[in-house]
PDB file of C-alpha atoms in Angstrom:
ATOM      1  CA  MET A 286     -12.325  -1.626   4.438  1.00  0.00           C
ATOM      2  CA  TYR A 287     -10.646  -3.732   7.164  1.00  0.00           C
ATOM      3  CA  LYS A 288     -11.819  -2.716  10.787  1.00  0.00           C
ATOM      4  CA  GLU A 289      -8.441  -2.595  11.894  1.00  0.00           C
ATOM      5  CA  LEU A 290      -8.001   0.528   9.437  1.00  0.00           C
ATOM      6  CA  LYS A 291     -10.481   2.576  10.987  1.00  0.00           C
ATOM      7  CA  LYS A 292      -8.652   3.780  13.663  1.00  0.00           C
ATOM      8  CA  PHE A 293      -6.331   5.729  11.888  1.00  0.00           C
ATOM      9  CA  LYS A 294      -7.311   9.063  10.974  1.00  0.00           C
ATOM     10  CA  VAL A 295      -4.719   9.989   8.526  1.00  0.00           C
ATOM     11  CA  SER A 296      -5.700   8.412   5.201  1.00  0.00           C
ATOM     12  CA  ASP A 297      -6.265   9.406   1.616  1.00  0.00           C
ATOM     13  CA  SER A 298      -6.583   7.840  -1.459  1.00  0.00           C
ATOM     14  CA  PHE A 299      -5.571   8.134  -5.082  1.00  0.00           C
ATOM     15  CA  SER A 300      -6.035   6.718  -8.614  1.00  0.00           C
ATOM     16  CA  PHE A 301      -3.585   5.858 -10.640  1.00  0.00           C
ATOM     17  CA  ALA A 302      -4.234   4.859 -14.532  1.00  0.00           C
ATOM     18  CA  THR A 303      -1.528   3.315 -16.828  1.00  0.00           C
ATOM     19  CA  ASP A 304      -1.197   6.537 -18.640  1.00  0.00           C
ATOM     20  CA  ASP A 305      -0.649   8.944 -15.354  1.00  0.00           C
ATOM     21  CA  SER A 306       3.030   9.761 -13.773  1.00  0.00           C
ATOM     22  CA  LEU A 307       2.479   8.078 -10.427  1.00  0.00           C
ATOM     23  CA  GLU A 308       4.827  10.789  -8.758  1.00  0.00           C
ATOM     24  CA  GLN A 309       2.238  13.424  -9.700  1.00  0.00           C
ATOM     25  CA  VAL A 310      -1.108  11.356  -8.550  1.00  0.00           C
ATOM     26  CA  CYS A 311       0.581   9.898  -5.434  1.00  0.00           C
ATOM     27  CA  ASN A 312      -1.058  12.156  -2.616  1.00  0.00           C
ATOM     28  CA  ALA A 313       0.316   9.727   0.304  1.00  0.00           C
ATOM     29  CA  SER A 314       2.048  11.742   2.994  1.00  0.00           C
ATOM     30  CA  GLU A 315       5.784  11.317   4.051  1.00  0.00           C
ATOM     31  CA  GLY A 316       4.631   9.539   7.368  1.00  0.00           C
ATOM     32  CA  SER A 317       4.473   6.024   7.907  1.00  0.00           C
ATOM     33  CA  GLY A 318       1.918   3.537   7.379  1.00  0.00           C
ATOM     34  CA  VAL A 319       0.122   0.983   5.434  1.00  0.00           C
ATOM     35  CA  PHE A 320      -1.522   1.124   1.799  1.00  0.00           C
ATOM     36  CA  LEU A 321      -3.480  -1.054   0.018  1.00  0.00           C
ATOM     37  CA  VAL A 322      -4.105  -1.633  -3.432  1.00  0.00           C
ATOM     38  CA  TYR A 323      -6.831  -1.968  -5.287  1.00  0.00           C
ATOM     39  CA  ALA A 324      -7.716  -3.513  -9.200  1.00  0.00           C
ATOM     40  CA  VAL A 325     -10.807  -1.477 -10.086  1.00  0.00           C
ATOM     41  CA  GLY A 326     -12.873  -2.782 -12.966  1.00  0.00           C
ATOM     42  CA  GLU A 327     -16.162  -4.188 -12.927  1.00  0.00           C
ATOM     43  CA  GLU A 328     -15.205  -5.214  -9.220  1.00  0.00           C
ATOM     44  CA  LYS A 329     -12.931  -3.681  -7.031  1.00  0.00           C
ATOM     45  CA  GLU A 330      -9.740  -6.378  -5.854  1.00  0.00           C
ATOM     46  CA  LEU A 331      -7.542  -5.833  -3.568  1.00  0.00           C
ATOM     47  CA  ILE A 332      -4.150  -6.779  -4.917  1.00  0.00           C
ATOM     48  CA  MET A 333      -1.280  -5.861  -2.447  1.00  0.00           C
ATOM     49  CA  VAL A 334      -0.547  -4.809   0.621  1.00  0.00           C
ATOM     50  CA  GLY A 335       2.297  -2.555   1.600  1.00  0.00           C
ATOM     51  CA  SER A 336       4.019  -0.889   4.570  1.00  0.00           C
ATOM     52  CA  THR A 337       6.821   1.740   5.571  1.00  0.00           C
ATOM     53  CA  GLY A 338       8.621   2.214   8.907  1.00  0.00           C
ATOM     54  CA  THR A 339       9.935   0.541  11.683  1.00  0.00           C
ATOM     55  CA  VAL A 340       9.527   1.178  15.399  1.00  0.00           C
ATOM     56  CA  GLN A 341      12.700   0.750  17.442  1.00  0.00           C
ATOM     57  CA  ASN A 342      13.367  -0.787  21.018  1.00  0.00           C
ATOM     58  CA  ASP A 343      12.688   2.726  22.814  1.00  0.00           C
ATOM     59  CA  GLY A 344       9.327   2.719  20.894  1.00  0.00           C
ATOM     60  CA  SER A 345      10.815   5.488  18.627  1.00  0.00           C
ATOM     61  CA  LEU A 346      10.033   5.376  14.477  1.00  0.00           C
ATOM     62  CA  LYS A 347      12.467   4.923  12.015  1.00  0.00           C
ATOM     63  CA  ILE A 348      11.457   5.981   8.705  1.00  0.00           C
ATOM     64  CA  LYS A 349      13.393   6.008   5.251  1.00  0.00           C
ATOM     65  CA  ASN A 350      12.955   9.710   3.559  1.00  0.00           C
ATOM     66  CA  GLY A 351       9.803  10.226   2.027  1.00  0.00           C
ATOM     67  CA  GLY A 352       7.665   7.995   3.855  1.00  0.00           C
ATOM     68  CA  LEU A 353       4.610   6.651   2.429  1.00  0.00           C
ATOM     69  CA  LYS A 354       5.029   8.574  -0.851  1.00  0.00           C
ATOM     70  CA  GLU A 355       8.406   7.670  -1.413  1.00  0.00           C
ATOM     71  CA  LYS A 356       7.605   3.794  -0.830  1.00  0.00           C
ATOM     72  CA  ILE A 357       4.545   3.676  -3.240  1.00  0.00           C
ATOM     73  CA  VAL A 358       6.242   5.813  -5.713  1.00  0.00           C
ATOM     74  CA  GLU A 359       9.810   4.225  -5.772  1.00  0.00           C
ATOM     75  CA  GLY A 360       9.621   1.194  -4.015  1.00  0.00           C
ATOM     76  CA  HIS A 361      11.178  -1.905  -6.351  1.00  0.00           C
ATOM     77  CA  GLN A 362       8.045  -4.366  -7.453  1.00  0.00           C
ATOM     78  CA  PHE A 363       8.049  -6.850 -10.423  1.00  0.00           C
ATOM     79  CA  ALA A 364      11.378  -5.926 -11.001  1.00  0.00           C
ATOM     80  CA  LYS A 365      14.829  -4.028  -9.612  1.00  0.00           C
ATOM     81  CA  THR A 366      12.676  -0.943 -10.509  1.00  0.00           C
ATOM     82  CA  GLY A 367      10.495   1.514  -8.943  1.00  0.00           C
ATOM     83  CA  ARG A 368       6.712   0.973  -8.957  1.00  0.00           C
ATOM     84  CA  LYS A 369       6.335   4.273 -11.229  1.00  0.00           C
ATOM     85  CA  TYR A 370       7.816   2.298 -13.810  1.00  0.00           C
ATOM     86  CA  SER A 371       6.660  -1.727 -13.001  1.00  0.00           C
ATOM     87  CA  TRP A 372       3.105  -0.729 -11.983  1.00  0.00           C
ATOM     88  CA  PRO A 373       2.158   0.691 -15.437  1.00  0.00           C
ATOM     89  CA  ALA A 374       3.964  -2.264 -17.006  1.00  0.00           C
ATOM     90  CA  GLN A 375       2.300  -5.129 -14.650  1.00  0.00           C
ATOM     91  CA  MET A 376      -1.160  -3.178 -15.383  1.00  0.00           C
ATOM     92  CA  SER A 377      -0.755  -3.859 -18.765  1.00  0.00           C
ATOM     93  CA  LYS A 378       0.285  -7.105 -19.002  1.00  0.00           C
ATOM     94  CA  GLU A 379      -3.033  -8.251 -16.524  1.00  0.00           C
ATOM     95  CA  ASP A 380      -5.462  -5.541 -18.469  1.00  0.00           C
ATOM     96  CA  ILE A 381      -5.969  -3.070 -15.392  1.00  0.00           C
ATOM     97  CA  SER A 382      -7.028   0.055 -16.918  1.00  0.00           C
ATOM     98  CA  LEU A 383      -7.022   1.655 -12.761  1.00  0.00           C
ATOM     99  CA  LEU A 384      -5.398   1.059  -9.664  1.00  0.00           C
ATOM    100  CA  GLU A 385      -6.993   2.886  -6.440  1.00  0.00           C
ATOM    101  CA  VAL A 386      -4.282   3.291  -3.791  1.00  0.00           C
ATOM    102  CA  VAL A 387      -5.863   3.918  -0.328  1.00  0.00           C
ATOM    103  CA  TRP A 388      -2.801   5.031   2.316  1.00  0.00           C
ATOM    104  CA  TYR A 389      -3.056   5.343   6.122  1.00  0.00           C
ATOM    105  CA  GLU A 390      -0.658   6.332   8.786  1.00  0.00           C
ATOM    106  CA  THR A 391      -0.368   3.927  11.554  1.00  0.00           C
ATOM    107  CA  PHE A 392       2.515   5.553  13.226  1.00  0.00           C
ATOM    108  CA  ASN A 393       2.666   9.363  14.225  1.00  0.00           C
ATOM    109  CA  ASP A 394       1.916  11.866  17.474  1.00  0.00           C
ATOM    110  CA  LYS A 395      -1.503  10.378  17.721  1.00  0.00           C
ATOM    111  CA  THR A 396      -1.570   6.658  17.043  1.00  0.00           C
ATOM    112  CA  LYS A 397       0.814   4.269  17.791  1.00  0.00           C
ATOM    113  CA  GLY A 398      -0.042   0.967  14.875  1.00  0.00           C
ATOM    114  CA  ILE A 399       3.448  -0.548  14.316  1.00  0.00           C
ATOM    115  CA  PRO A 400       3.021  -0.406  10.415  1.00  0.00           C
ATOM    116  CA  THR A 401       4.131  -3.995   9.594  1.00  0.00           C
ATOM    117  CA  ALA A 402       2.243  -5.537  12.242  1.00  0.00           C
ATOM    118  CA  VAL A 403      -1.012  -3.527  10.601  1.00  0.00           C
ATOM    119  CA  GLU A 404      -0.153  -4.695   7.520  1.00  0.00           C
ATOM    120  CA  ALA A 405       0.259  -8.326   8.711  1.00  0.00           C
ATOM    121  CA  GLN A 406      -3.190  -8.234  10.241  1.00  0.00           C
ATOM    122  CA  VAL A 407      -4.913  -6.856   6.983  1.00  0.00           C
ATOM    123  CA  LEU A 408      -3.126  -9.771   4.940  1.00  0.00           C
ATOM    124  CA  GLN A 409      -4.103 -12.238   7.651  1.00  0.00           C
ATOM    125  CA  ASN A 410      -7.453 -11.308   7.530  1.00  0.00           C
ATOM    126  CA  PHE A 411      -7.320 -11.841   3.234  1.00  0.00           C
ATOM    127  CA  LEU A 412      -5.747 -14.839   3.990  1.00  0.00           C
ATOM    128  CA  ASP A 413      -8.525 -16.185   6.253  1.00  0.00           C
ATOM    129  CA  GLU A 414     -11.216 -14.925   3.556  1.00  0.00           C
ATOM    130  CA  ASN A 415      -9.270 -16.345   0.632  1.00  0.00           C
ATOM    131  CA  GLY A 416      -7.235 -18.979   1.172  1.00  0.00           C
ATOM    132  CA  ARG A 417      -4.143 -16.974  -0.513  1.00  0.00           C
ATOM    133  CA  LEU A 418      -2.262 -13.815  -0.252  1.00  0.00           C
ATOM    134  CA  PRO A 419      -3.337 -10.609  -2.567  1.00  0.00           C
ATOM    135  CA  ARG A 420      -1.628 -11.463  -5.953  1.00  0.00           C
ATOM    136  CA  TRP A 421       0.664  -8.941  -6.275  1.00  0.00           C
ATOM    137  CA  ASN A 422       2.109  -9.757  -2.752  1.00  0.00           C
ATOM    138  CA  VAL A 423       4.682 -12.305  -3.468  1.00  0.00           C
ATOM    139  CA  ALA A 424       5.233 -13.668   0.218  1.00  0.00           C
ATOM    140  CA  PHE A 425       5.293 -12.169   3.619  1.00  0.00           C
TER     141      PHE A 425
END
């Protein structure tokens, strides 16, 4: 686990296989924060980091309806379609049988971690350790 994520207490995870319904297995909250996606095989590999929620000038949070759950299930990746469709297709293409998704609420009543800043720090640490971004992160 990345040290910058330890302070966020509202957190959970779920597994997703190609024959699962992402909508049904996703237990993410409607809060704001970051999510890490791991390909699970002989080893567990971080393949993507994402976030949702924007902190406004006045310190308030602007969040899209559905928060983390909506971003994970309906967010676009690999195609102009929601992850509930594109993830199983990409998993089949890359011969990934199982994903583990770990999510953290980084901005709520108790903690005020700007989601994109936390995402950036995790990605920076990954880049420092590996010389590249996780393979499902196209750019940052």
